[in-house]
PDB file of C-alpha atoms in Angstrom:
ATOM      1  CA  UNK I 161    -128.112 -97.783 190.730  1.00  0.00           C
ATOM      2  CA  UNK I 162    -124.704 -99.166 189.938  1.00  0.00           C
ATOM      3  CA  UNK I 163    -121.937 -97.925 192.166  1.00  0.00           C
ATOM      4  CA  UNK I 164    -118.333 -97.391 191.070  1.00  0.00           C
ATOM      5  CA  UNK I 165    -115.254 -97.561 193.192  1.00  0.00           C
ATOM      6  CA  UNK I 166    -113.142 -94.484 193.820  1.00  0.00           C
ATOM      7  CA  UNK I 167    -110.310 -96.107 191.872  1.00  0.00           C
ATOM      8  CA  UNK I 168    -112.556 -96.584 188.847  1.00  0.00           C
ATOM      9  CA  UNK I 169    -113.813 -92.972 188.970  1.00  0.00           C
ATOM     10  CA  UNK I 170    -110.272 -91.599 189.340  1.00  0.00           C
ATOM     11  CA  UNK I 171    -108.928 -93.753 186.495  1.00  0.00           C
ATOM     12  CA  UNK I 172    -111.846 -92.940 184.178  1.00  0.00           C
ATOM     13  CA  UNK I 173    -111.561 -89.201 184.886  1.00  0.00           C
ATOM     14  CA  UNK I 174    -107.818 -89.219 184.278  1.00  0.00           C
ATOM     15  CA  UNK I 175    -108.217 -90.990 180.951  1.00  0.00           C
ATOM     16  CA  UNK I 176    -110.914 -88.534 179.836  1.00  0.00           C
ATOM     17  CA  UNK I 177    -108.742 -85.545 180.765  1.00  0.00           C
ATOM     18  CA  UNK I 178    -105.810 -86.960 178.808  1.00  0.00           C
ATOM     19  CA  UNK I 179    -107.983 -87.761 175.767  1.00  0.00           C
ATOM     20  CA  UNK I 180    -109.573 -84.296 175.713  1.00  0.00           C
ATOM     21  CA  UNK I 181    -106.186 -82.622 176.179  1.00  0.00           C
ATOM     22  CA  UNK I 182    -104.748 -84.609 173.284  1.00  0.00           C
ATOM     23  CA  UNK I 183    -107.700 -83.697 171.060  1.00  0.00           C
ATOM     24  CA  UNK I 184    -107.362 -80.000 171.909  1.00  0.00           C
ATOM     25  CA  UNK I 185    -103.616 -80.073 171.303  1.00  0.00           C
ATOM     26  CA  UNK I 186    -104.153 -81.807 167.967  1.00  0.00           C
ATOM     27  CA  UNK I 187    -106.790 -79.263 166.952  1.00  0.00           C
ATOM     28  CA  UNK I 188    -104.510 -76.357 167.913  1.00  0.00           C
ATOM     29  CA  UNK I 189    -101.658 -77.900 165.928  1.00  0.00           C
ATOM     30  CA  UNK I 190    -103.843 -78.419 162.880  1.00  0.00           C
ATOM     31  CA  UNK I 191    -105.292 -74.888 163.010  1.00  0.00           C
ATOM     32  CA  UNK I 192    -102.027 -73.022 163.691  1.00  0.00           C
ATOM     33  CA  UNK I 193    -101.013 -72.624 160.009  1.00  0.00           C
ATOM     34  CA  UNK I 194    -104.455 -71.157 159.266  1.00  0.00           C
ATOM     35  CA  UNK I 195    -104.238 -68.841 162.274  1.00  0.00           C
ATOM     36  CA  UNK I 196    -100.758 -67.678 161.243  1.00  0.00           C
ATOM     37  CA  UNK I 197    -101.998 -67.007 157.713  1.00  0.00           C
ATOM     38  CA  UNK I 198    -104.915 -64.946 159.015  1.00  0.00           C
ATOM     39  CA  UNK I 199    -102.531 -62.889 161.171  1.00  0.00           C
ATOM     40  CA  UNK I 200    -100.276 -62.319 158.148  1.00  0.00           C
ATOM     41  CA  UNK I 201    -103.195 -61.163 155.994  1.00  0.00           C
ATOM     42  CA  UNK I 202    -104.510 -58.827 158.695  1.00  0.00           C
ATOM     43  CA  UNK I 203    -101.041 -57.299 159.077  1.00  0.00           C
ATOM     44  CA  UNK I 204    -100.851 -56.694 155.327  1.00  0.00           C
ATOM     45  CA  UNK I 205    -104.308 -55.076 155.408  1.00  0.00           C
ATOM     46  CA  UNK I 206    -103.153 -52.714 158.172  1.00  0.00           C
ATOM     47  CA  UNK I 207     -99.964 -51.775 156.312  1.00  0.00           C
ATOM     48  CA  UNK I 208    -101.982 -51.097 153.151  1.00  0.00           C
ATOM     49  CA  UNK I 209    -104.483 -49.011 155.139  1.00  0.00           C
ATOM     50  CA  UNK I 210    -101.629 -46.744 156.252  1.00  0.00           C
ATOM     51  CA  UNK I 211    -101.007 -45.840 152.593  1.00  0.00           C
ATOM     52  CA  UNK I 212    -104.732 -45.337 152.042  1.00  0.00           C
ATOM     53  CA  UNK I 213    -105.215 -48.558 150.078  1.00  0.00           C
ATOM     54  CA  UNK I 214    -108.280 -50.441 151.383  1.00  0.00           C
ATOM     55  CA  UNK I 215    -107.919 -54.214 151.174  1.00  0.00           C
ATOM     56  CA  UNK I 216    -110.043 -57.239 151.943  1.00  0.00           C
ATOM     57  CA  UNK I 217    -108.877 -60.610 153.177  1.00  0.00           C
ATOM     58  CA  UNK I 218    -109.220 -61.858 149.622  1.00  0.00           C
ATOM     59  CA  UNK I 219    -107.072 -59.249 147.851  1.00  0.00           C
ATOM     60  CA  UNK I 220    -104.685 -58.156 150.624  1.00  0.00           C
ATOM     61  CA  UNK I 221    -101.775 -60.294 149.436  1.00  0.00           C
ATOM     62  CA  UNK I 222    -102.159 -59.182 145.821  1.00  0.00           C
ATOM     63  CA  UNK I 223    -102.304 -55.500 146.786  1.00  0.00           C
ATOM     64  CA  UNK I 224     -99.439 -55.860 149.255  1.00  0.00           C
ATOM     65  CA  UNK I 225     -97.199 -57.303 146.534  1.00  0.00           C
ATOM     66  CA  UNK I 226     -98.288 -54.486 144.208  1.00  0.00           C
ATOM     67  CA  UNK I 227     -97.734 -51.525 146.525  1.00  0.00           C
ATOM     68  CA  UNK I 228     -95.053 -52.647 149.027  1.00  0.00           C
ATOM     69  CA  UNK I 229     -92.027 -52.850 146.790  1.00  0.00           C
ATOM     70  CA  UNK I 230     -89.303 -53.131 149.404  1.00  0.00           C
ATOM     71  CA  UNK I 231     -88.868 -53.782 153.101  1.00  0.00           C
ATOM     72  CA  UNK I 232     -85.848 -53.802 155.357  1.00  0.00           C
ATOM     73  CA  UNK I 233     -84.709 -53.285 158.922  1.00  0.00           C
ATOM     74  CA  UNK I 234     -82.694 -50.385 160.332  1.00  0.00           C
ATOM     75  CA  UNK I 235     -81.225 -49.692 163.753  1.00  0.00           C
ATOM     76  CA  UNK I 236     -81.459 -46.531 165.846  1.00  0.00           C
ATOM     77  CA  UNK I 237     -78.369 -45.110 164.124  1.00  0.00           C
ATOM     78  CA  UNK I 238     -80.374 -45.127 160.900  1.00  0.00           C
ATOM     79  CA  UNK I 239     -78.328 -47.822 159.179  1.00  0.00           C
ATOM     80  CA  UNK I 240     -79.675 -50.938 157.537  1.00  0.00           C
ATOM     81  CA  UNK I 241     -79.303 -54.274 159.314  1.00  0.00           C
ATOM     82  CA  UNK I 242     -78.907 -57.300 157.081  1.00  0.00           C
ATOM     83  CA  UNK I 243     -80.304 -60.754 157.740  1.00  0.00           C
ATOM     84  CA  UNK I 244     -83.587 -59.778 159.419  1.00  0.00           C
ATOM     85  CA  UNK I 245     -87.001 -60.134 157.739  1.00  0.00           C
ATOM     86  CA  UNK I 246     -88.829 -56.845 158.352  1.00  0.00           C
ATOM     87  CA  UNK I 247     -92.273 -58.449 158.119  1.00  0.00           C
ATOM     88  CA  UNK I 248     -91.387 -60.982 160.810  1.00  0.00           C
ATOM     89  CA  UNK I 249     -90.213 -58.413 163.366  1.00  0.00           C
ATOM     90  CA  UNK I 250     -92.293 -58.420 166.571  1.00  0.00           C
ATOM     91  CA  UNK I 251     -92.437 -54.794 167.721  1.00  0.00           C
ATOM     92  CA  UNK I 252     -93.586 -55.775 171.218  1.00  0.00           C
ATOM     93  CA  UNK I 253     -90.386 -57.776 171.652  1.00  0.00           C
ATOM     94  CA  UNK I 254     -88.197 -55.132 170.016  1.00  0.00           C
ATOM     95  CA  UNK I 255     -89.472 -52.333 172.255  1.00  0.00           C
ATOM     96  CA  UNK I 256     -88.497 -54.351 175.323  1.00  0.00           C
ATOM     97  CA  UNK I 257     -84.844 -54.396 174.195  1.00  0.00           C
ATOM     98  CA  UNK I 258     -82.233 -51.689 174.807  1.00  0.00           C
ATOM     99  CA  UNK I 259     -82.588 -48.975 172.175  1.00  0.00           C
ATOM    100  CA  UNK I 260     -79.373 -49.768 170.323  1.00  0.00           C
ATOM    101  CA  UNK I 261     -80.373 -53.451 169.901  1.00  0.00           C
ATOM    102  CA  UNK I 262     -83.789 -52.813 168.358  1.00  0.00           C
ATOM    103  CA  UNK I 263     -84.640 -53.935 164.837  1.00  0.00           C
ATOM    104  CA  UNK I 264     -86.857 -51.284 163.241  1.00  0.00           C
ATOM    105  CA  UNK I 265     -88.853 -52.301 160.140  1.00  0.00           C
ATOM    106  CA  UNK I 266     -89.284 -50.005 157.142  1.00  0.00           C
ATOM    107  CA  UNK I 267     -91.786 -50.812 154.388  1.00  0.00           C
ATOM    108  CA  UNK I 268     -91.302 -48.884 151.155  1.00  0.00           C
ATOM    109  CA  UNK I 269     -94.429 -48.338 149.098  1.00  0.00           C
ATOM    110  CA  UNK I 270     -94.494 -47.303 145.464  1.00  0.00           C
ATOM    111  CA  UNK I 271     -97.728 -45.382 145.100  1.00  0.00           C
ATOM    112  CA  UNK I 272     -99.940 -45.145 142.048  1.00  0.00           C
ATOM    113  CA  UNK I 273     -98.349 -41.767 141.167  1.00  0.00           C
ATOM    114  CA  UNK I 274     -94.899 -43.372 141.155  1.00  0.00           C
ATOM    115  CA  UNK I 275     -93.722 -41.706 144.363  1.00  0.00           C
ATOM    116  CA  UNK I 276     -92.615 -43.547 147.487  1.00  0.00           C
ATOM    117  CA  UNK I 277     -94.154 -43.594 150.936  1.00  0.00           C
ATOM    118  CA  UNK I 278     -92.351 -45.088 153.912  1.00  0.00           C
ATOM    119  CA  UNK I 279     -94.408 -47.166 156.362  1.00  0.00           C
ATOM    120  CA  UNK I 280     -93.254 -47.490 159.974  1.00  0.00           C
ATOM    121  CA  UNK I 281     -94.837 -49.671 162.693  1.00  0.00           C
ATOM    122  CA  UNK I 282     -96.226 -48.333 165.971  1.00  0.00           C
ATOM    123  CA  UNK I 283     -96.999 -49.996 169.296  1.00  0.00           C
ATOM    124  CA  UNK I 284     -98.090 -48.540 172.625  1.00  0.00           C
ATOM    125  CA  UNK I 285    -100.583 -48.662 175.480  1.00  0.00           C
ATOM    126  CA  UNK I 286    -104.193 -47.520 175.525  1.00  0.00           C
ATOM    127  CA  UNK I 287    -106.610 -47.403 178.431  1.00  0.00           C
ATOM    128  CA  UNK I 288    -107.435 -51.121 178.579  1.00  0.00           C
ATOM    129  CA  UNK I 289    -104.606 -52.755 176.692  1.00  0.00           C
ATOM    130  CA  UNK I 290    -102.159 -52.480 173.825  1.00  0.00           C
ATOM    131  CA  UNK I 291    -102.713 -50.252 170.824  1.00  0.00           C
ATOM    132  CA  UNK I 292    -100.737 -50.491 167.608  1.00  0.00           C
ATOM    133  CA  UNK I 293    -100.675 -49.391 164.011  1.00  0.00           C
ATOM    134  CA  UNK I 294     -98.672 -48.082 161.081  1.00  0.00           C
ATOM    135  CA  UNK I 295     -97.835 -44.598 159.886  1.00  0.00           C
ATOM    136  CA  UNK I 296     -96.670 -43.714 156.394  1.00  0.00           C
ATOM    137  CA  UNK I 297     -94.513 -40.719 155.539  1.00  0.00           C
ATOM    138  CA  UNK I 298     -93.937 -38.968 152.242  1.00  0.00           C
ATOM    139  CA  UNK I 299     -90.466 -39.096 150.720  1.00  0.00           C
ATOM    140  CA  UNK I 300     -89.513 -36.024 152.765  1.00  0.00           C
ATOM    141  CA  UNK I 301     -89.813 -38.322 155.818  1.00  0.00           C
ATOM    142  CA  UNK I 302     -91.663 -35.522 157.540  1.00  0.00           C
ATOM    143  CA  UNK I 303     -95.205 -35.292 156.146  1.00  0.00           C
ATOM    144  CA  UNK I 304     -97.730 -37.979 157.116  1.00  0.00           C
ATOM    145  CA  UNK I 305     -99.249 -39.691 154.099  1.00  0.00           C
ATOM    146  CA  UNK I 306    -101.606 -41.944 156.081  1.00  0.00           C
ATOM    147  CA  UNK I 307    -102.092 -43.920 159.282  1.00  0.00           C
ATOM    148  CA  UNK I 308    -103.853 -47.024 160.530  1.00  0.00           C
ATOM    149  CA  UNK I 309    -104.486 -47.633 164.218  1.00  0.00           C
ATOM    150  CA  UNK I 310    -105.949 -50.623 166.025  1.00  0.00           C
ATOM    151  CA  UNK I 311    -106.520 -51.718 169.601  1.00  0.00           C
ATOM    152  CA  UNK I 312    -107.219 -54.739 171.759  1.00  0.00           C
ATOM    153  CA  UNK I 313    -109.937 -53.542 174.098  1.00  0.00           C
ATOM    154  CA  UNK I 314    -110.602 -49.796 174.024  1.00  0.00           C
ATOM    155  CA  UNK I 315    -114.117 -48.637 174.833  1.00  0.00           C
ATOM    156  CA  UNK I 316    -116.551 -48.668 171.869  1.00  0.00           C
ATOM    157  CA  UNK I 317    -117.653 -45.144 170.982  1.00  0.00           C
ATOM    158  CA  UNK I 318    -114.761 -43.638 172.968  1.00  0.00           C
ATOM    159  CA  UNK I 319    -111.143 -44.784 172.773  1.00  0.00           C
ATOM    160  CA  UNK I 320    -111.999 -47.392 170.130  1.00  0.00           C
ATOM    161  CA  UNK I 321    -112.670 -44.539 167.710  1.00  0.00           C
ATOM    162  CA  UNK I 322    -108.925 -44.407 166.963  1.00  0.00           C
ATOM    163  CA  UNK I 323    -109.618 -47.286 164.573  1.00  0.00           C
ATOM    164  CA  UNK I 324    -112.154 -45.326 162.536  1.00  0.00           C
ATOM    165  CA  UNK I 325    -111.156 -43.759 159.214  1.00  0.00           C
ATOM    166  CA  UNK I 326    -112.814 -40.410 160.009  1.00  0.00           C
ATOM    167  CA  UNK I 327    -110.384 -39.993 162.902  1.00  0.00           C
ATOM    168  CA  UNK I 328    -107.306 -41.357 161.149  1.00  0.00           C
ATOM    169  CA  UNK I 329    -107.791 -38.893 158.266  1.00  0.00           C
ATOM    170  CA  UNK I 330    -107.037 -36.053 160.699  1.00  0.00           C
ATOM    171  CA  UNK I 331    -103.374 -37.116 160.671  1.00  0.00           C
ATOM    172  CA  UNK I 332    -102.877 -36.859 156.908  1.00  0.00           C
ATOM    173  CA  UNK I 333    -100.648 -33.916 155.976  1.00  0.00           C
ATOM    174  CA  UNK I 334     -99.384 -33.326 159.518  1.00  0.00           C
ATOM    175  CA  UNK I 335     -95.626 -32.980 160.018  1.00  0.00           C
ATOM    176  CA  UNK I 336     -93.335 -34.607 162.586  1.00  0.00           C
ATOM    177  CA  UNK I 337     -90.501 -32.048 162.296  1.00  0.00           C
ATOM    178  CA  UNK I 338     -90.838 -28.381 163.250  1.00  0.00           C
ATOM    179  CA  UNK I 339     -87.871 -27.486 161.079  1.00  0.00           C
ATOM    180  CA  UNK I 340     -85.232 -29.528 159.339  1.00  0.00           C
ATOM    181  CA  UNK I 341     -83.735 -30.830 162.590  1.00  0.00           C
ATOM    182  CA  UNK I 342     -86.296 -30.478 165.382  1.00  0.00           C
ATOM    183  CA  UNK I 343     -88.402 -33.620 165.862  1.00  0.00           C
ATOM    184  CA  UNK I 344     -91.700 -32.721 167.535  1.00  0.00           C
ATOM    185  CA  UNK I 345     -93.895 -35.727 166.620  1.00  0.00           C
ATOM    186  CA  UNK I 346     -97.687 -35.251 166.691  1.00  0.00           C
ATOM    187  CA  UNK I 347     -99.610 -33.949 169.687  1.00  0.00           C
ATOM    188  CA  UNK I 348    -103.077 -35.349 170.374  1.00  0.00           C
ATOM    189  CA  UNK I 349    -104.777 -32.496 172.195  1.00  0.00           C
ATOM    190  CA  UNK I 350    -108.016 -32.192 174.110  1.00  0.00           C
ATOM    191  CA  UNK I 351    -110.655 -30.115 172.367  1.00  0.00           C
ATOM    192  CA  UNK I 352    -110.805 -28.848 168.806  1.00  0.00           C
ATOM    193  CA  UNK I 353    -107.382 -28.232 167.289  1.00  0.00           C
ATOM    194  CA  UNK I 354    -106.793 -25.624 164.612  1.00  0.00           C
ATOM    195  CA  UNK I 355    -106.637 -27.656 161.368  1.00  0.00           C
ATOM    196  CA  UNK I 356    -103.789 -25.398 160.263  1.00  0.00           C
ATOM    197  CA  UNK I 357    -101.617 -26.640 163.147  1.00  0.00           C
ATOM    198  CA  UNK I 358     -99.159 -28.955 161.349  1.00  0.00           C
ATOM    199  CA  UNK I 359     -98.144 -30.849 164.477  1.00  0.00           C
ATOM    200  CA  UNK I 360    -101.403 -31.583 166.304  1.00  0.00           C
ATOM    201  CA  UNK I 361    -104.776 -33.293 165.992  1.00  0.00           C
ATOM    202  CA  UNK I 362    -107.728 -33.240 168.347  1.00  0.00           C
ATOM    203  CA  UNK I 363    -108.187 -36.185 170.698  1.00  0.00           C
ATOM    204  CA  UNK I 364    -111.144 -38.516 171.024  1.00  0.00           C
ATOM    205  CA  UNK I 365    -113.971 -36.933 173.012  1.00  0.00           C
ATOM    206  CA  UNK I 366    -114.341 -38.974 176.204  1.00  0.00           C
ATOM    207  CA  UNK I 367    -111.219 -40.993 175.383  1.00  0.00           C
ATOM    208  CA  UNK I 368    -108.555 -38.847 177.026  1.00  0.00           C
ATOM    209  CA  UNK I 369    -106.343 -41.690 178.277  1.00  0.00           C
ATOM    210  CA  UNK I 370    -106.451 -43.504 174.939  1.00  0.00           C
ATOM    211  CA  UNK I 371    -105.675 -40.233 173.150  1.00  0.00           C
ATOM    212  CA  UNK I 372    -102.649 -39.616 175.351  1.00  0.00           C
ATOM    213  CA  UNK I 373    -101.590 -43.235 174.812  1.00  0.00           C
ATOM    214  CA  UNK I 374    -101.855 -42.677 171.076  1.00  0.00           C
ATOM    215  CA  UNK I 375     -99.713 -39.550 171.306  1.00  0.00           C
ATOM    216  CA  UNK I 376     -97.104 -41.377 173.397  1.00  0.00           C
ATOM    217  CA  UNK I 377     -97.071 -44.326 170.974  1.00  0.00           C
ATOM    218  CA  UNK I 378     -96.469 -42.115 167.933  1.00  0.00           C
ATOM    219  CA  UNK I 379     -93.759 -40.114 169.685  1.00  0.00           C
ATOM    220  CA  UNK I 380     -91.885 -43.048 171.242  1.00  0.00           C
ATOM    221  CA  UNK I 381     -91.877 -45.123 168.048  1.00  0.00           C
ATOM    222  CA  UNK I 382     -91.174 -42.411 165.459  1.00  0.00           C
ATOM    223  CA  UNK I 383     -88.278 -40.928 167.420  1.00  0.00           C
ATOM    224  CA  UNK I 384     -86.455 -44.262 167.096  1.00  0.00           C
ATOM    225  CA  UNK I 385     -86.112 -43.539 163.361  1.00  0.00           C
ATOM    226  CA  UNK I 386     -84.735 -40.014 163.844  1.00  0.00           C
ATOM    227  CA  UNK I 387     -81.298 -40.783 162.406  1.00  0.00           C
ATOM    228  CA  UNK I 388     -82.910 -42.726 159.561  1.00  0.00           C
ATOM    229  CA  UNK I 389     -84.876 -39.598 158.582  1.00  0.00           C
ATOM    230  CA  UNK I 390     -81.726 -37.476 158.429  1.00  0.00           C
ATOM    231  CA  UNK I 391     -79.879 -40.003 156.262  1.00  0.00           C
ATOM    232  CA  UNK I 392     -82.687 -40.776 153.824  1.00  0.00           C
ATOM    233  CA  UNK I 393     -84.888 -37.677 153.520  1.00  0.00           C
ATOM    234  CA  UNK I 394     -85.275 -36.158 150.043  1.00  0.00           C
TER     235      UNK I 394
END
């Protein structure tokens, strides 16, 4: 059996590591535009889901252009901020900033009946990782028109149920204000909630921590738009 010197083995191994690293870097570079496009399409699907418009990867862009007729950014005083692309805002990064510095996206949808719904992004923490989503409000900026939630690693059959349509439909018609000025958000309560309660939905059975994370996410994100509601409600 042929024997190799330590110098030969070290040199050969180093060259192989460099070659493989270069190939992986090249592959990542080549695939990044495709990955970015997939992320963009998935985001559009989630926004559309919050206004109850189901979309596939194939028709998401067409439907997004049809239903999302305007988008802009506001700050926590409720005023528009020019020069920032709402779609490109990273909510994870924004929520790490001081409140007054945050850029808050607003997506305006023109529905099939001609009325507007206002879509706002959400981001929070579940049991095993981040959860996120979108919530749409009627033009009164009080009544929920629809929601879409997603997660990174919640437990299938338990916390992961927040992604299912049967659960998300419970939020439709609920209200985030108790009266014209009192913001109360939506409570996610353990057990069966009276459907007539305008400010609460029942949590996921066996998913208490995820349910409380969902409640905290909705509250902490929607309250950032409080001044925006007062200025723009109709």
